[in-house]
Coordinates of C-alpha atoms and ligand atoms in Angstrom, one line a residue:
M1243 CA 31.0 -126.5 -54.6
T1244 CA 33.4 -128.0 -51.8
V1245 CA 36.7 -126.0 -52.7
I1246 CA 39.4 -128.2 -52.3
T1247 CA 43.2 -126.7 -52.6
R1248 CA 46.2 -128.7 -52.8
F1249 CA 50.3 -127.8 -52.1
A1250 CA 52.2 -129.9 -54.4
P1251 CA 55.8 -129.9 -53.3
S1252 CA 59.0 -131.6 -54.7
P1253 CA 60.9 -132.9 -51.7
T1254 CA 64.2 -131.8 -53.3
G1255 CA 65.5 -129.6 -50.9
Y1256 CA 63.9 -126.9 -47.7
L1257 CA 61.0 -125.3 -47.7
H1258 CA 61.7 -122.3 -50.1
I1259 CA 60.1 -119.0 -49.0
G1260 CA 58.4 -118.4 -52.5
S1261 CA 56.6 -122.1 -51.9
A1262 CA 55.7 -121.1 -48.2
R1263 CA 53.8 -118.6 -49.6
T1264 CA 52.0 -120.8 -51.7
A1265 CA 51.5 -122.9 -49.3
L1266 CA 50.0 -120.1 -47.2
F1267 CA 47.7 -118.8 -50.3
N1268 CA 46.5 -122.8 -50.6
Y1269 CA 45.7 -122.5 -46.8
L1270 CA 43.7 -119.3 -46.8
F1271 CA 42.2 -119.7 -49.7
A1272 CA 41.0 -123.0 -48.6
K1273 CA 39.6 -122.1 -45.2
H1274 CA 38.3 -118.6 -46.8
H1275 CA 35.7 -121.1 -48.7
G1276 CA 35.0 -123.3 -45.7
G1277 CA 37.0 -126.4 -47.9
Q1278 CA 39.8 -128.6 -47.6
F1279 CA 44.0 -127.9 -47.9
L1280 CA 45.5 -130.9 -49.3
L1281 CA 49.0 -131.9 -49.0
R1282 CA 51.2 -133.7 -52.0
I1283 CA 54.6 -134.5 -51.9
E1284 CA 55.5 -134.8 -55.5
D1285 CA 58.3 -137.4 -55.2
T1286 CA 58.3 -139.3 -58.4
D1287 CA 61.8 -137.6 -59.3
R1288 CA 63.5 -140.8 -57.2
A1289 CA 67.1 -138.8 -57.8
R1290 CA 66.8 -135.8 -56.1
S1291 CA 64.0 -136.5 -53.5
T1292 CA 64.9 -137.5 -49.8
Q1293 CA 63.6 -138.1 -46.7
Q1294 CA 65.5 -135.4 -45.3
A1295 CA 63.8 -133.0 -47.4
V1296 CA 60.2 -134.4 -47.1
D1297 CA 60.7 -134.1 -43.3
A1298 CA 62.2 -130.4 -43.5
I1299 CA 58.9 -129.8 -45.9
L1300 CA 56.0 -131.5 -43.0
D1301 CA 58.3 -129.5 -40.3
S1302 CA 57.9 -126.1 -41.7
M1303 CA 54.9 -126.4 -42.3
K1304 CA 53.7 -127.1 -39.3
W1305 CA 56.1 -124.7 -37.7
L1306 CA 54.5 -121.8 -39.8
G1307 CA 50.9 -123.6 -38.6
L1308 CA 49.3 -124.3 -42.2
D1309 CA 47.6 -127.5 -40.9
W1310 CA 46.4 -129.9 -43.9
D1311 CA 43.5 -131.8 -44.4
G1312 CA 43.7 -136.0 -44.3
E1313 CA 46.7 -137.7 -45.3
T1314 CA 49.4 -136.6 -46.9
V1315 CA 49.4 -138.1 -50.4
Y1316 CA 52.9 -139.7 -52.3
Q1317 CA 53.0 -139.2 -55.6
F1318 CA 55.4 -142.0 -56.5
A1319 CA 53.2 -144.3 -55.0
R1320 CA 50.4 -143.6 -57.3
A1321 CA 53.0 -144.6 -60.0
E1322 CA 50.4 -147.3 -61.2
R1323 CA 47.2 -145.1 -61.4
H1324 CA 49.0 -143.0 -63.4
A1325 CA 50.2 -145.2 -66.2
A1326 CA 46.9 -146.8 -66.5
I1327 CA 45.4 -143.5 -67.4
A1328 CA 47.9 -143.4 -69.9
R1329 CA 47.1 -147.1 -71.6
Q1330 CA 43.8 -145.6 -70.9
L1331 CA 44.4 -142.2 -73.5
L1332 CA 46.5 -145.1 -75.9
A1333 CA 43.4 -147.0 -76.0
E1334 CA 41.2 -144.6 -76.9
G1335 CA 43.1 -143.1 -79.6
K1336 CA 44.2 -140.1 -77.5
A1337 CA 47.9 -140.9 -76.6
Y1338 CA 50.0 -142.9 -79.2
Y1339 CA 53.2 -145.3 -78.9
C1340 CA 56.5 -143.3 -80.3
Y1341 CA 59.8 -145.2 -80.8
C1342 CA 61.9 -142.6 -81.9
S1343 CA 65.4 -142.7 -81.0
S1344 CA 67.8 -140.6 -78.8
E1345 CA 69.6 -140.0 -82.2
E1346 CA 66.7 -138.5 -83.8
L1347 CA 65.0 -136.8 -80.9
E1348 CA 68.6 -134.8 -80.8
K1349 CA 67.9 -134.2 -84.7
M1350 CA 64.9 -132.7 -83.6
R1351 CA 66.3 -130.0 -81.2
E1352 CA 68.8 -129.5 -83.4
H1353 CA 66.6 -128.5 -86.1
A1354 CA 64.3 -126.5 -84.1
K1355 CA 67.6 -124.6 -83.0
A1356 CA 68.8 -124.0 -86.2
N1357 CA 65.4 -122.4 -87.8
N1358 CA 65.0 -120.8 -83.9
L1359 CA 62.2 -122.5 -83.0
P1360 CA 62.1 -124.1 -79.2
P1361 CA 62.9 -127.1 -78.9
R1362 CA 60.0 -129.7 -79.9
Y1363 CA 58.9 -133.1 -81.0
N1364 CA 57.7 -133.4 -84.5
G1365 CA 55.2 -135.7 -84.0
L1366 CA 56.9 -138.1 -86.1
W1367 CA 54.9 -141.3 -84.6
R1368 CA 51.9 -139.5 -84.2
D1369 CA 50.1 -140.9 -87.1
R1370 CA 52.6 -143.9 -88.3
D1371 CA 51.4 -147.5 -88.6
P1372 CA 52.2 -149.5 -85.4
S1373 CA 53.4 -152.1 -87.4
E1374 CA 56.2 -150.1 -88.5
A1375 CA 57.7 -150.2 -85.2
P1376 CA 61.9 -151.4 -85.0
A1377 CA 61.8 -154.2 -83.5
G1378 CA 63.5 -154.5 -79.6
V1379 CA 62.8 -150.5 -78.8
A1380 CA 60.9 -150.0 -75.8
P1381 CA 58.1 -147.1 -76.8
V1382 CA 57.3 -144.1 -75.0
I1383 CA 53.6 -143.1 -75.0
R1384 CA 52.5 -139.8 -76.3
F1385 CA 49.9 -137.2 -75.6
K1386 CA 48.3 -136.4 -78.5
A1387 CA 47.8 -133.0 -78.2
P1388 CA 45.6 -130.9 -80.6
Q1389 CA 47.5 -128.8 -82.9
E1390 CA 44.8 -126.2 -84.6
G1391 CA 43.1 -123.5 -82.7
E1392 CA 44.1 -121.8 -79.6
T1393 CA 43.9 -122.5 -75.9
V1394 CA 42.6 -119.6 -73.2
I1395 CA 42.8 -120.1 -69.5
E1396 CA 41.1 -117.9 -67.6
D1397 CA 43.3 -117.5 -64.5
L1398 CA 42.3 -116.5 -61.5
V1399 CA 45.3 -113.8 -61.0
Q1400 CA 46.7 -113.1 -64.9
G1401 CA 43.7 -113.0 -65.7
A1402 CA 43.2 -115.0 -69.8
V1403 CA 45.7 -116.3 -71.0
R1404 CA 46.2 -117.8 -74.3
I1405 CA 48.5 -120.0 -76.6
H1406 CA 48.3 -121.1 -80.0
N1407 CA 47.8 -124.9 -79.8
S1408 CA 50.7 -125.4 -82.7
Q1409 CA 53.1 -124.1 -79.9
L1410 CA 52.2 -127.5 -78.1
D1411 CA 54.5 -130.5 -79.0
D1412 CA 53.0 -134.3 -78.3
M1413 CA 54.3 -134.6 -74.5
V1414 CA 55.6 -138.1 -73.2
L1415 CA 53.1 -139.3 -70.8
L1416 CA 54.8 -142.9 -69.6
R1417 CA 58.5 -143.6 -70.3
A1418 CA 60.0 -146.3 -72.0
D1419 CA 60.4 -147.7 -68.3
G1420 CA 56.9 -147.5 -67.5
T1421 CA 57.2 -144.7 -65.3
P1422 CA 55.0 -141.7 -65.5
T1423 CA 56.1 -138.0 -66.3
Y1424 CA 55.1 -135.1 -64.2
M1425 CA 52.9 -133.8 -66.5
L1426 CA 50.8 -137.2 -66.2
S1427 CA 51.1 -137.8 -62.7
V1428 CA 49.9 -134.1 -61.4
V1429 CA 46.8 -134.2 -63.3
V1430 CA 45.6 -137.4 -62.3
D1431 CA 46.7 -137.2 -58.8
D1432 CA 45.0 -133.4 -58.6
H1433 CA 41.8 -135.1 -60.5
D1434 CA 41.6 -138.0 -57.9
M1435 CA 42.4 -135.5 -55.1
N1436 CA 39.4 -133.8 -56.0
I1437 CA 41.4 -130.2 -56.7
T1438 CA 39.1 -127.6 -57.3
H1439 CA 41.7 -124.4 -57.4
I1440 CA 45.1 -125.1 -58.4
I1441 CA 47.6 -122.0 -56.8
R1442 CA 51.4 -122.3 -57.8
G1443 CA 53.6 -120.0 -58.7
D1444 CA 53.5 -118.4 -62.1
D1445 CA 56.7 -120.7 -63.1
H1446 CA 53.8 -123.6 -64.0
L1447 CA 51.7 -121.2 -66.3
T1448 CA 53.0 -123.2 -69.7
N1449 CA 52.3 -126.3 -67.9
A1450 CA 48.6 -125.4 -67.0
F1451 CA 48.2 -125.6 -71.1
R1452 CA 49.4 -129.0 -71.8
Q1453 CA 47.4 -129.7 -68.7
H1454 CA 44.2 -128.1 -69.5
H1455 CA 44.1 -130.8 -72.5
L1456 CA 44.7 -133.8 -70.5
Y1457 CA 42.0 -133.2 -68.6
Q1458 CA 39.6 -132.6 -71.5
A1459 CA 41.1 -135.7 -73.0
C1460 CA 40.0 -137.6 -70.1
Q1461 CA 36.7 -135.5 -69.7
W1462 CA 37.6 -134.7 -66.7
D1463 CA 36.7 -131.2 -64.8
I1464 CA 39.5 -128.5 -65.1
P1465 CA 39.8 -126.9 -61.6
Q1466 CA 40.4 -123.1 -61.7
F1467 CA 44.2 -122.1 -62.1
A1468 CA 45.8 -119.0 -59.6
H1469 CA 49.4 -118.6 -61.4
L1470 CA 51.2 -116.1 -58.9
P1471 CA 53.9 -113.9 -59.7
L1472 CA 57.4 -114.9 -58.5
I1473 CA 59.1 -113.2 -55.3
H1474 CA 61.9 -111.3 -56.2
G1475 CA 64.6 -110.0 -54.0
S1476 CA 65.1 -106.1 -52.7
D1477 CA 67.2 -105.7 -56.1
G1478 CA 64.5 -106.8 -58.5
A1479 CA 66.1 -110.2 -59.7
K1480 CA 64.4 -113.4 -59.0
L1481 CA 64.5 -114.5 -55.5
S1482 CA 68.2 -116.8 -55.3
K1483 CA 70.5 -117.7 -52.5
R1484 CA 72.2 -114.4 -52.6
H1485 CA 69.3 -112.7 -51.6
G1486 CA 70.2 -114.4 -47.8
A1487 CA 68.0 -116.8 -46.2
L1488 CA 65.6 -119.0 -48.8
G1489 CA 64.3 -121.9 -46.9
A1490 CA 61.5 -121.3 -43.8
E1491 CA 63.9 -123.2 -41.5
N1492 CA 66.1 -120.5 -41.6
Y1493 CA 64.3 -118.0 -40.5
R1494 CA 63.4 -120.0 -37.8
D1495 CA 66.9 -120.4 -36.6
L1496 CA 67.1 -116.8 -37.3
G1497 CA 65.0 -115.7 -34.7
F1498 CA 61.8 -115.5 -36.7
L1499 CA 58.1 -115.9 -35.3
P1500 CA 55.8 -118.2 -37.3
E1501 CA 53.2 -115.8 -37.0
A1502 CA 55.5 -112.8 -38.6
L1503 CA 56.5 -114.5 -41.7
C1504 CA 53.4 -115.6 -42.3
N1505 CA 52.1 -112.1 -41.7
Y1506 CA 54.8 -111.2 -43.8
L1507 CA 54.6 -113.8 -46.9
L1508 CA 50.6 -112.5 -47.3
R1509 CA 51.1 -109.3 -47.7
L1510 CA 53.9 -110.5 -50.2
G1511 CA 51.7 -110.0 -53.2
W1512 CA 48.2 -109.6 -51.8
S1513 CA 46.7 -106.6 -49.9
H1514 CA 43.8 -105.5 -48.3
G1515 CA 43.8 -101.8 -48.6
D1516 CA 46.6 -100.6 -46.4
D1517 CA 46.8 -103.2 -43.4
E1518 CA 49.8 -104.6 -42.6
I1519 CA 49.4 -106.7 -39.7
I1520 CA 46.7 -109.2 -40.1
S1521 CA 46.4 -112.2 -37.8
R1522 CA 45.6 -115.5 -39.0
E1523 CA 41.7 -115.2 -38.4
Q1524 CA 41.6 -112.2 -40.5
A1525 CA 43.6 -113.1 -42.7
I1526 CA 41.2 -116.2 -43.6
E1527 CA 38.4 -114.1 -43.5
W1528 CA 39.7 -111.6 -45.8
F1529 CA 41.6 -113.8 -48.5
D1530 CA 40.6 -114.1 -52.0
T1531 CA 42.6 -114.5 -55.7
N1532 CA 41.3 -111.2 -56.7
A1533 CA 43.8 -109.0 -54.3
I1534 CA 46.4 -111.0 -55.5
G1535 CA 49.2 -108.9 -57.6
R1536 CA 50.3 -109.4 -61.0
S1537 CA 53.4 -108.2 -60.5
P1538 CA 56.5 -109.8 -58.6
A1539 CA 56.8 -109.0 -55.3
R1540 CA 59.9 -107.7 -53.1
F1541 CA 61.1 -109.3 -50.8
D1542 CA 62.0 -106.4 -47.7
M1543 CA 64.2 -107.6 -44.8
A1544 CA 63.6 -104.7 -43.1
K1545 CA 59.8 -105.0 -43.4
L1546 CA 59.8 -108.4 -42.2
T1547 CA 62.3 -107.9 -39.4
N1548 CA 59.8 -105.1 -38.1
L1549 CA 56.8 -107.5 -37.9
N1550 CA 58.8 -110.3 -36.3
A1551 CA 59.5 -107.0 -34.0
H1552 CA 55.9 -106.4 -33.2
Y1553 CA 54.1 -110.3 -32.6
I1554 CA 57.5 -110.7 -30.2
R1555 CA 56.2 -107.8 -28.4
E1556 CA 52.7 -109.2 -28.4
A1557 CA 53.7 -113.0 -27.6
E1558 CA 53.1 -114.3 -24.5
N1559 CA 56.1 -114.2 -22.2
A1560 CA 56.0 -118.1 -21.2
R1561 CA 56.0 -118.5 -25.0
L1562 CA 59.2 -116.2 -25.5
M1563 CA 60.7 -117.9 -22.6
T1564 CA 60.4 -121.4 -24.0
L1565 CA 61.9 -120.1 -27.2
C1566 CA 64.6 -118.3 -25.4
Q1567 CA 65.8 -120.5 -23.2
P1568 CA 67.8 -123.2 -25.4
L1569 CA 69.6 -120.3 -27.1
I1570 CA 70.7 -118.4 -23.2
E1571 CA 71.6 -121.9 -22.2
E1572 CA 73.9 -122.6 -24.9
K1573 CA 75.4 -118.9 -24.4
V1574 CA 76.3 -119.1 -20.9
G1575 CA 76.8 -123.1 -20.9
H1576 CA 75.0 -124.4 -18.7
K1577 CA 70.9 -125.3 -17.4
L1578 CA 69.2 -122.6 -16.0
S1579 CA 68.8 -122.5 -12.7
V1580 CA 65.3 -121.8 -11.4
A1581 CA 66.3 -118.4 -10.0
E1582 CA 68.1 -117.5 -13.1
F1583 CA 64.7 -118.8 -15.2
D1584 CA 62.6 -116.6 -12.7
R1585 CA 64.4 -114.0 -13.1
I1586 CA 64.2 -113.8 -17.3
A1587 CA 60.9 -114.6 -17.0
L1588 CA 60.4 -111.1 -14.7
G1589 CA 62.4 -109.5 -16.8
M1590 CA 60.4 -110.9 -20.1
T1591 CA 57.7 -108.0 -20.4
G1592 CA 60.5 -105.0 -20.7
L1593 CA 62.5 -107.4 -22.9
K1594 CA 60.1 -107.8 -25.5
Q1595 CA 60.0 -104.3 -25.9
R1596 CA 63.3 -104.0 -27.3
A1597 CA 64.0 -107.3 -29.5
K1598 CA 63.4 -107.6 -32.9
T1599 CA 64.1 -111.3 -33.3
I1600 CA 64.0 -114.4 -30.3
T1601 CA 67.9 -114.5 -30.6
E1602 CA 68.2 -110.8 -30.4
L1603 CA 65.7 -111.4 -27.4
A1604 CA 67.9 -114.3 -25.9
D1605 CA 71.3 -112.0 -26.3
N1606 CA 69.1 -109.1 -24.4
A1607 CA 68.2 -111.7 -21.7
L1608 CA 71.9 -112.7 -20.8
I1609 CA 72.3 -109.8 -18.4
Y1610 CA 69.6 -111.5 -15.9
V1611 CA 72.4 -114.3 -15.5
R1612 CA 75.5 -112.5 -15.6
I1613 CA 77.2 -109.0 -16.2
V1614 CA 78.2 -109.2 -20.4
P1615 CA 81.7 -108.5 -21.0
P1616 CA 81.9 -104.5 -21.6
D1617 CA 81.9 -103.6 -25.0
E1618 CA 84.0 -100.5 -26.8
K1619 CA 81.2 -98.4 -26.0
A1620 CA 80.4 -99.5 -22.2
Q1621 CA 84.4 -99.2 -21.2
K1622 CA 84.2 -95.8 -21.6
F1623 CA 81.8 -95.5 -18.5
I1624 CA 84.3 -97.7 -16.5
T1625 CA 86.5 -94.4 -14.8
P1626 CA 86.9 -93.6 -11.3
A1627 CA 84.3 -90.8 -11.5
A1628 CA 82.0 -93.2 -12.2
K1629 CA 82.9 -96.2 -9.9
I1630 CA 82.5 -93.4 -7.3
L1631 CA 78.7 -92.7 -8.2
V1632 CA 78.1 -96.3 -8.5
K1633 CA 79.6 -96.4 -4.5
E1634 CA 77.2 -93.7 -3.5
V1635 CA 74.1 -95.1 -4.7
R1636 CA 74.8 -98.6 -3.8
Q1637 CA 75.2 -97.1 -0.2
D1638 CA 72.1 -96.0 -0.3
L1639 CA 70.2 -98.4 -1.6
E1640 CA 71.7 -100.3 1.2
Q1641 CA 69.1 -98.6 3.8
T1642 CA 66.1 -99.9 1.3
D1643 CA 64.6 -103.1 1.0
S1644 CA 62.0 -102.2 -1.3
F1645 CA 63.3 -102.7 -4.5
T1646 CA 60.1 -101.7 -7.1
E1647 CA 60.9 -99.7 -9.9
Q1648 CA 58.8 -96.9 -8.6
D1649 CA 60.7 -96.8 -5.1
L1650 CA 64.4 -97.4 -6.9
D1651 CA 63.5 -94.5 -9.4
T1652 CA 62.6 -92.3 -5.9
H1653 CA 65.5 -93.6 -4.1
I1654 CA 68.2 -93.3 -7.1
R1655 CA 67.1 -89.8 -8.0
K1656 CA 67.6 -88.7 -4.7
T1657 CA 71.1 -89.5 -5.2
A1658 CA 71.2 -88.0 -7.4
E1659 CA 70.3 -84.8 -6.1
R1660 CA 72.0 -85.2 -2.9
L1661 CA 75.1 -85.6 -5.2
G1662 CA 74.3 -82.7 -7.2
E1663 CA 74.6 -85.1 -10.4
K1664 CA 71.7 -85.2 -13.4
L1665 CA 70.1 -88.4 -12.9
G1666 CA 71.1 -88.8 -16.7
N1667 CA 74.7 -89.0 -15.8
I1668 CA 74.5 -91.6 -13.3
A1669 CA 71.8 -93.9 -14.9
Q1670 CA 74.5 -94.9 -17.7
P1671 CA 77.3 -95.9 -15.4
L1672 CA 74.5 -97.8 -13.8
R1673 CA 73.4 -99.7 -16.4
V1674 CA 77.3 -100.4 -17.2
A1675 CA 77.6 -101.6 -13.8
L1676 CA 74.3 -103.7 -13.1
T1677 CA 74.5 -105.3 -17.2
G1678 CA 78.0 -104.7 -18.6
S1679 CA 76.0 -103.0 -21.7
T1680 CA 74.7 -99.4 -22.4
V1681 CA 71.5 -100.7 -23.9
S1682 CA 69.3 -102.2 -21.7
P1683 CA 65.6 -101.8 -20.1
S1684 CA 65.6 -98.7 -17.9
V1685 CA 68.3 -99.8 -14.5
F1686 CA 65.2 -99.3 -12.4
E1687 CA 63.3 -102.3 -14.3
V1688 CA 67.2 -104.4 -14.1
M1689 CA 67.3 -103.7 -10.7
A1690 CA 64.1 -105.0 -9.9
V1691 CA 64.6 -107.6 -12.1
L1692 CA 67.7 -108.5 -10.3
G1693 CA 66.7 -108.2 -7.3
K1694 CA 68.8 -106.3 -4.1
H1695 CA 71.2 -109.0 -3.6
E1696 CA 72.3 -109.5 -7.0
S1697 CA 72.1 -105.6 -8.0
L1698 CA 74.2 -104.3 -4.8
Q1699 CA 76.6 -107.4 -5.9
R1700 CA 76.8 -105.9 -9.6
L1701 CA 77.2 -102.3 -8.4
A1702 CA 79.9 -103.5 -5.6
A1703 CA 82.1 -105.3 -8.0
F1704 CA 82.1 -102.3 -10.2
S1705 CA 82.8 -100.0 -7.7
E1706 CA 85.7 -102.3 -6.6
G1707 CA 87.2 -102.7 -9.9
T1708 CA 86.0 -106.4 -10.0
H1709 CA 84.0 -106.1 -13.6
Ligands
LIG961 N1 56.0 -130.3 -57.6 C1 55.9 -129.1 -58.3 C2 56.5 -127.6 -57.9 O1 57.0 -128.1 -56.8 C3 54.2 -128.2 -58.2 C4 53.7 -128.7 -59.0 C5 52.4 -127.7 -59.2 O2 51.9 -127.2 -58.3 O3 51.6 -128.2 -60.4 O4 57.1 -127.0 -58.1

């Protein structure tokens, strides 16, 4: 059997971080088993589905490297097929017309509420003769759900979960206007797409019981289910807007790399021993449903940020340049010149050791374009004594043309010795003079990247007070 999974988002907003994890798990499970991962856009709720949301979802999926197999399936386009199945079930006596008015349904709800029962349809038209149908009322088609016994689902994550069939009412399959309901569409689509494993959030667990019976009524194979515990915020409450960014695209805008987010989401509810850094290849090799946790995972921004710092250090400089360039250009307000670009590229190896996000990396790279305005901490180093020290260093450096990190280290140590100063006392004023900031790669590295001309110019500006 070829494993076929699917991700089935409703395009009513961005790709929620929890949904991104669902997509990732479906992707990894399929790839692990050498199968296929399909994408279905569940756009049947016409009022809430938007093209913008579809684009955001597709875009985020591509960004995360969750490439799907085959064409994207759009659920709404298949409505006729869904309706045909409802009519077929009707013809087979497995479904029936229900002519209840909204007042009658409202009464049922009130009655259930008054008796502390879950709101459910009472089967009014289940066994009623169609000849009793009121004139001029367009009926809905309801599914004849079993009322006796219990339904058991062997869920790959939750284990055996059961429900008394008396709890399942006769759900609507086709509305009075002929449009199919979600419950019908999802089953027909999963069957037609040959889905073997349905991996999704456990908010759909109760739907699985109803879907189970629909498969049986259609005499279709029932896929395996794996219902994932939801993601909670760091305070233990269900992840919501107040916990911060929720859409995958927000994380991109905040400067996270897709591989860091994927690695983080993978570990959120799934484990492989103590492994924290897991590449896509390893994930495909190791992923299976048996190591998915049963309790809700907590979203931890600090952990994600640390992983991001790791992946930034590992990333190719050229890729980091591509990501940083627009951010830097926006900050400085001009297109980078070739010289500026080359300088940042040269400094990238040092810069990427210290940045936790791409945004921070771009900020830190600004020192290779211009001196950043000194903050309060840096201001403290702008003293007459510091200006003299910097002037001495500059004068000594004018004598050399070798601006390698190693040679600069030797030269500046010599100047420090000559002046009877500790290197530490010289390094910080130099850093402020060269960058405007108190944090940067080593001053030797910064000067090596800036080159002699620019370095000496910045040192002179500091000593002469034109910073
Ligand atoms: N469209 C549903 C959602 O976005 C998912 C349905 C499913 O996975 O079965 O929640």
